[in-house]
PDB file of C-alpha atoms in Angstrom:
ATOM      1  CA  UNK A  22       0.000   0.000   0.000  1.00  0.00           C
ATOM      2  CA  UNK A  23       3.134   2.590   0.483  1.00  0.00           C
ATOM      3  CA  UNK A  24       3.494   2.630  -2.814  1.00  0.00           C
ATOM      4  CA  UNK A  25      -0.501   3.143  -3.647  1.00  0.00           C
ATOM      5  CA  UNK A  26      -0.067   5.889  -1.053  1.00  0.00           C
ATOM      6  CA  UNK A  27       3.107   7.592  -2.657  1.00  0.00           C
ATOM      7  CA  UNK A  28       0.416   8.270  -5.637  1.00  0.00           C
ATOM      8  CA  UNK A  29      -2.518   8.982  -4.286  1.00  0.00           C
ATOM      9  CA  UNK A  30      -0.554  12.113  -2.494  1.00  0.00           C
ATOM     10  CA  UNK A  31       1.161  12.736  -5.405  1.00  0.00           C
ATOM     11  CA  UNK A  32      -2.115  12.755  -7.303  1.00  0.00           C
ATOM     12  CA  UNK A  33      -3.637  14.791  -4.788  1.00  0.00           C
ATOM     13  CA  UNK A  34      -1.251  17.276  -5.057  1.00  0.00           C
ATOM     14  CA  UNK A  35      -1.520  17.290  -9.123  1.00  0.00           C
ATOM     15  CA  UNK A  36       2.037  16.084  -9.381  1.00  0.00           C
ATOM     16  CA  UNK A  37       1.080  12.816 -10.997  1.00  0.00           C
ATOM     17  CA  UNK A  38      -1.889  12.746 -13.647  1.00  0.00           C
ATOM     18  CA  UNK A  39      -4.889  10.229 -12.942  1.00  0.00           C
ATOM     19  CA  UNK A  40      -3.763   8.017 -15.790  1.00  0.00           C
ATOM     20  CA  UNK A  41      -0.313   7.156 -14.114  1.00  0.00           C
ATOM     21  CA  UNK A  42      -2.119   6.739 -10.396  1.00  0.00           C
ATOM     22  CA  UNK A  43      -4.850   4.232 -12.255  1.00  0.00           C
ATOM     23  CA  UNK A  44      -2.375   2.561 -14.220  1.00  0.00           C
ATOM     24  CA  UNK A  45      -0.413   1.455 -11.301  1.00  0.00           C
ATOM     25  CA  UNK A  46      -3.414   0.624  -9.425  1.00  0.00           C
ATOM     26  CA  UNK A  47      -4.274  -1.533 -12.342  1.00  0.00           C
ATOM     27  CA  UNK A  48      -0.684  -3.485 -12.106  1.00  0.00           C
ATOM     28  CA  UNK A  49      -0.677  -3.698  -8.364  1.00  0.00           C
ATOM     29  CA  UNK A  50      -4.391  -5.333  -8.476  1.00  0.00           C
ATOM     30  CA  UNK A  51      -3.888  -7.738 -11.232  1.00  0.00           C
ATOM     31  CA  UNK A  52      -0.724  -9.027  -9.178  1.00  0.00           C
ATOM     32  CA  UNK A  53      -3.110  -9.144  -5.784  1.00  0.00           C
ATOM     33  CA  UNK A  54      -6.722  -9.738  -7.022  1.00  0.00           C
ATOM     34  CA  UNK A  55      -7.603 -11.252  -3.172  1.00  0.00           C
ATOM     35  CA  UNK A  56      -6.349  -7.523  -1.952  1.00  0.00           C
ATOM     36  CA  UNK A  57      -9.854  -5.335  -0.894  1.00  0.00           C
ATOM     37  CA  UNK A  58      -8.410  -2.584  -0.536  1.00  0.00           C
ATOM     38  CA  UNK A  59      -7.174  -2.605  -4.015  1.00  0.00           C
ATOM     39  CA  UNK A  60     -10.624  -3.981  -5.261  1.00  0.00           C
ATOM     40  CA  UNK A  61     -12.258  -1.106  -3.900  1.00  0.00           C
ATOM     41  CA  UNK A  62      -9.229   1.314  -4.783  1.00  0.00           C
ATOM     42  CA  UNK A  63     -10.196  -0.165  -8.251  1.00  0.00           C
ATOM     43  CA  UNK A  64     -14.068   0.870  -8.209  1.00  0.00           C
ATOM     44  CA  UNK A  65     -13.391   3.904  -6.834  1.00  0.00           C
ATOM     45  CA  UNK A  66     -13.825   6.593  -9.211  1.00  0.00           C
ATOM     46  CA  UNK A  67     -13.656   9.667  -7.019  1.00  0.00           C
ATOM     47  CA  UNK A  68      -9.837  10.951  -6.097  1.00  0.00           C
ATOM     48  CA  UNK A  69     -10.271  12.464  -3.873  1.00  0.00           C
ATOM     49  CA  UNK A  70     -12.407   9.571  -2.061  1.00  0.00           C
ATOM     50  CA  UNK A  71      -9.662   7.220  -3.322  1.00  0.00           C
ATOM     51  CA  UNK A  72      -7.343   9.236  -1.520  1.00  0.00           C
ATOM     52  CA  UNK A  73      -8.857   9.579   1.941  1.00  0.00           C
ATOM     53  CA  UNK A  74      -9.748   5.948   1.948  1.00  0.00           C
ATOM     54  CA  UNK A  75      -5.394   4.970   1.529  1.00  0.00           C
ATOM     55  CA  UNK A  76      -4.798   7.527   3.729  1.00  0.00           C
ATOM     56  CA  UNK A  77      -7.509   6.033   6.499  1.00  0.00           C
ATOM     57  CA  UNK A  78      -6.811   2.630   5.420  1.00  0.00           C
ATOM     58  CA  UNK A  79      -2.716   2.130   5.722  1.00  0.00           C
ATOM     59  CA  UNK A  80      -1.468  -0.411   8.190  1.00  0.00           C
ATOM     60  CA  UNK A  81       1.145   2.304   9.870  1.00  0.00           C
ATOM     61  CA  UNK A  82       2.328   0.018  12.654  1.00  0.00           C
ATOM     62  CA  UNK A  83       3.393  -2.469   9.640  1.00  0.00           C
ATOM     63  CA  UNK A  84       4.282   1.066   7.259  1.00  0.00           C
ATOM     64  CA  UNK A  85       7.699   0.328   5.687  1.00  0.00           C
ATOM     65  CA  UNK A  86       8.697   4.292   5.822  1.00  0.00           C
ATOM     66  CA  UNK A  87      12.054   3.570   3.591  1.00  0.00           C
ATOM     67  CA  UNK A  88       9.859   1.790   0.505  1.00  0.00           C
ATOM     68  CA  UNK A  89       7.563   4.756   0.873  1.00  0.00           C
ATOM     69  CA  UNK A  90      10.365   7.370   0.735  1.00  0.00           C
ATOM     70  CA  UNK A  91      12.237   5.435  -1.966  1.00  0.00           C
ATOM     71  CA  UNK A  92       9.149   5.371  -4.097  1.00  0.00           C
ATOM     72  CA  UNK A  93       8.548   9.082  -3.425  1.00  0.00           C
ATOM     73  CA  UNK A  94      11.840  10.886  -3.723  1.00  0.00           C
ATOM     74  CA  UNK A  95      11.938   8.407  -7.183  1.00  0.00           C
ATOM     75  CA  UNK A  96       8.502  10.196  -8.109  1.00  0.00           C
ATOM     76  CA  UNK A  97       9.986  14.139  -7.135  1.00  0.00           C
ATOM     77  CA  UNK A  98      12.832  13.395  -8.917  1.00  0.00           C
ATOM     78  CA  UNK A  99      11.039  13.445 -12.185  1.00  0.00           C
ATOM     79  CA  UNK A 100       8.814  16.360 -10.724  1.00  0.00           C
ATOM     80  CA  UNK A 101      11.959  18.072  -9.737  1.00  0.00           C
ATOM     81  CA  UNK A 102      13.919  17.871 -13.340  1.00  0.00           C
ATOM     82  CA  UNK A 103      10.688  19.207 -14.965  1.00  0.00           C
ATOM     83  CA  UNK A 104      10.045  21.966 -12.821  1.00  0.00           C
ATOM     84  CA  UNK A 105      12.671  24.675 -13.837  1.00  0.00           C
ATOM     85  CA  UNK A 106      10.845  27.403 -11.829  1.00  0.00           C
ATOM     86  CA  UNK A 107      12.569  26.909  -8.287  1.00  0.00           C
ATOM     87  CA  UNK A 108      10.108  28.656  -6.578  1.00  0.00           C
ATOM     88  CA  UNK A 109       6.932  26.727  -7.956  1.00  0.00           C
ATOM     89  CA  UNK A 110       8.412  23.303  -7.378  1.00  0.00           C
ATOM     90  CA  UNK A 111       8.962  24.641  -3.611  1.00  0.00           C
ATOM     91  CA  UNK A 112       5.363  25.791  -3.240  1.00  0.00           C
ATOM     92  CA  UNK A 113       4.256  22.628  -4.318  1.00  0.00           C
ATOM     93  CA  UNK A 114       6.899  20.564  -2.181  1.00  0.00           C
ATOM     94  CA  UNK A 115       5.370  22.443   0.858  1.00  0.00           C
ATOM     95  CA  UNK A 116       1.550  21.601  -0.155  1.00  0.00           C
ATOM     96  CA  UNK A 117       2.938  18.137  -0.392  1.00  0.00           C
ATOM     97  CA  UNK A 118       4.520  18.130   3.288  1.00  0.00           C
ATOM     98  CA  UNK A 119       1.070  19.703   4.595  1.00  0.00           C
ATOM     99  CA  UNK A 120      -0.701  16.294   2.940  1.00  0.00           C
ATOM    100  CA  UNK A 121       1.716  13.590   4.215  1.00  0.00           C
ATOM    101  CA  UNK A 122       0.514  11.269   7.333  1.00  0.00           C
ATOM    102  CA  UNK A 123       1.134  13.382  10.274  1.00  0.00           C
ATOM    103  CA  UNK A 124       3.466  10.404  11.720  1.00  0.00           C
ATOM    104  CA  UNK A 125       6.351  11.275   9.173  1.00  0.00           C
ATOM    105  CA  UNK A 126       6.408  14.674   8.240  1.00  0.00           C
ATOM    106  CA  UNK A 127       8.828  15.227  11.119  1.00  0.00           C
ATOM    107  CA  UNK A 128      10.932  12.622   9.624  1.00  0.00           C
ATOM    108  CA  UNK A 129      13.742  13.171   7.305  1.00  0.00           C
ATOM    109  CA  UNK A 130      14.050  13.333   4.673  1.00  0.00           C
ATOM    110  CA  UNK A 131      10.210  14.087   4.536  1.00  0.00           C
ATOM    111  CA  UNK A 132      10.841  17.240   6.896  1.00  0.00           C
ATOM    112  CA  UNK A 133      12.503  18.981   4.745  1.00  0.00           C
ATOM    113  CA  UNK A 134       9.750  19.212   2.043  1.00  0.00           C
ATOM    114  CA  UNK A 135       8.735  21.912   5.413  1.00  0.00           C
ATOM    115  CA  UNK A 136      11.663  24.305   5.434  1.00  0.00           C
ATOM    116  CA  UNK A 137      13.585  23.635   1.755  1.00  0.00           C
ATOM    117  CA  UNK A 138      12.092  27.147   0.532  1.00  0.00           C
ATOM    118  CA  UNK A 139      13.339  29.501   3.517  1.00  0.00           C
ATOM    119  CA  UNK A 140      16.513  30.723   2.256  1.00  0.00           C
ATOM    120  CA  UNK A 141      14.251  32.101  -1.163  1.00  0.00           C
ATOM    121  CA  UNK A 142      13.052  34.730   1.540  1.00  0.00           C
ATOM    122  CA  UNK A 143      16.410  36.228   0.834  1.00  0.00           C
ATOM    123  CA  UNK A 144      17.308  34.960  -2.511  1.00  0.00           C
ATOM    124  CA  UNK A 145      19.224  32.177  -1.974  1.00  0.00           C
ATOM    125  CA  UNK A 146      18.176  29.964  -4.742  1.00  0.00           C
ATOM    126  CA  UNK A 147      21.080  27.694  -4.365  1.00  0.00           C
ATOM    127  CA  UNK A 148      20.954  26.564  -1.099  1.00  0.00           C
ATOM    128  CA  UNK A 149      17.076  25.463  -1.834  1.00  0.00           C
ATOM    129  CA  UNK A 150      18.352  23.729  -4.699  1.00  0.00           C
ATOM    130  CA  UNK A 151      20.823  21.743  -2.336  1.00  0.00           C
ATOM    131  CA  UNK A 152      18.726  20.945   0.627  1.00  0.00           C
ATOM    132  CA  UNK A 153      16.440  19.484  -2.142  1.00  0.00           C
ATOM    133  CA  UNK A 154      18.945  17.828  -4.114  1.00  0.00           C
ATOM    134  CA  UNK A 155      19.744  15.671  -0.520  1.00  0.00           C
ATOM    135  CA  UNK A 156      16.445  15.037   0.216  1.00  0.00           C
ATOM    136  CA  UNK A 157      15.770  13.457  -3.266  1.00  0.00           C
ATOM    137  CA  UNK A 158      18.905  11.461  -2.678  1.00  0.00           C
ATOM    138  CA  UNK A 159      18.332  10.624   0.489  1.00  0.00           C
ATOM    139  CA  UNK A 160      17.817   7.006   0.025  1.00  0.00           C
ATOM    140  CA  UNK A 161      20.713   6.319  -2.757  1.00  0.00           C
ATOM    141  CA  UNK A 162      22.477   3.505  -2.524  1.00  0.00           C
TER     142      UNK A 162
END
């Protein structure tokens, strides 16, 4: 489900379109057909509803936080490269943050979707760039 999760948030946010969230969806079902939640995921037409119900619906005592960050900082990564407007990929990174279960956002390197932007206040559009840069390489091998 951390990976479901990754793109429902992602989706949420308008980061990923529809088609890629139902595409995986479709993959991850026809590899667990006995899964419910996926069945219902899978009938689910409303986002939004979609959405709420992974977010309600995630086993976070069993929650493997380092497949879930992998899978995410993989997904910003993209974002990140096609975003050449600093300042509007760090608007959106913080919407993102606001959205993510409550148990991680404290959590690097999930906290610093939070505080990444702060040096724009004063124009430093490089030290943004690097904070993000090691959060979306946090988990590199």
């Amino acid at each position: 489900m951390e990976e479901l999760l990754v793109y429902g948030i992602l989706l949420y946010e308008e980061l990923v379109t529809e088609n890629e969230y139902r595409k995986r969806l479709d993959e991850l079902f026809l590899n667990n057909l006995q899964n419910e939640d996926l069945l219902y995921l899978e009938w689910e037409m409303d986002i939004r509803k979609a959405s709420i119900y992974m977010r309600t619906h995630v086993d976070y005592d069993h929650f493997d936080l380092e497949r879930f960050g992998r899978i995410l900082m993989s997904k910003l990564k993209t974002v990140y490269a096609d975003c050449p407007d600093i300042k509007r990929f760090a608007s959106r990174m913080y919407g993102l943050w606001e959205i993510l279960p409550g148990n991680i956002q404290d959590i690097e390197p999930f906290w610093a979707l939070c505080y990444a932007d702060d040096p724009l206040s004063w124009g430093d559009e490089e030290q943004t760039r690097t904070i993000y840069e090691h959060m979306l390489n946090y988990y590199k091998d």
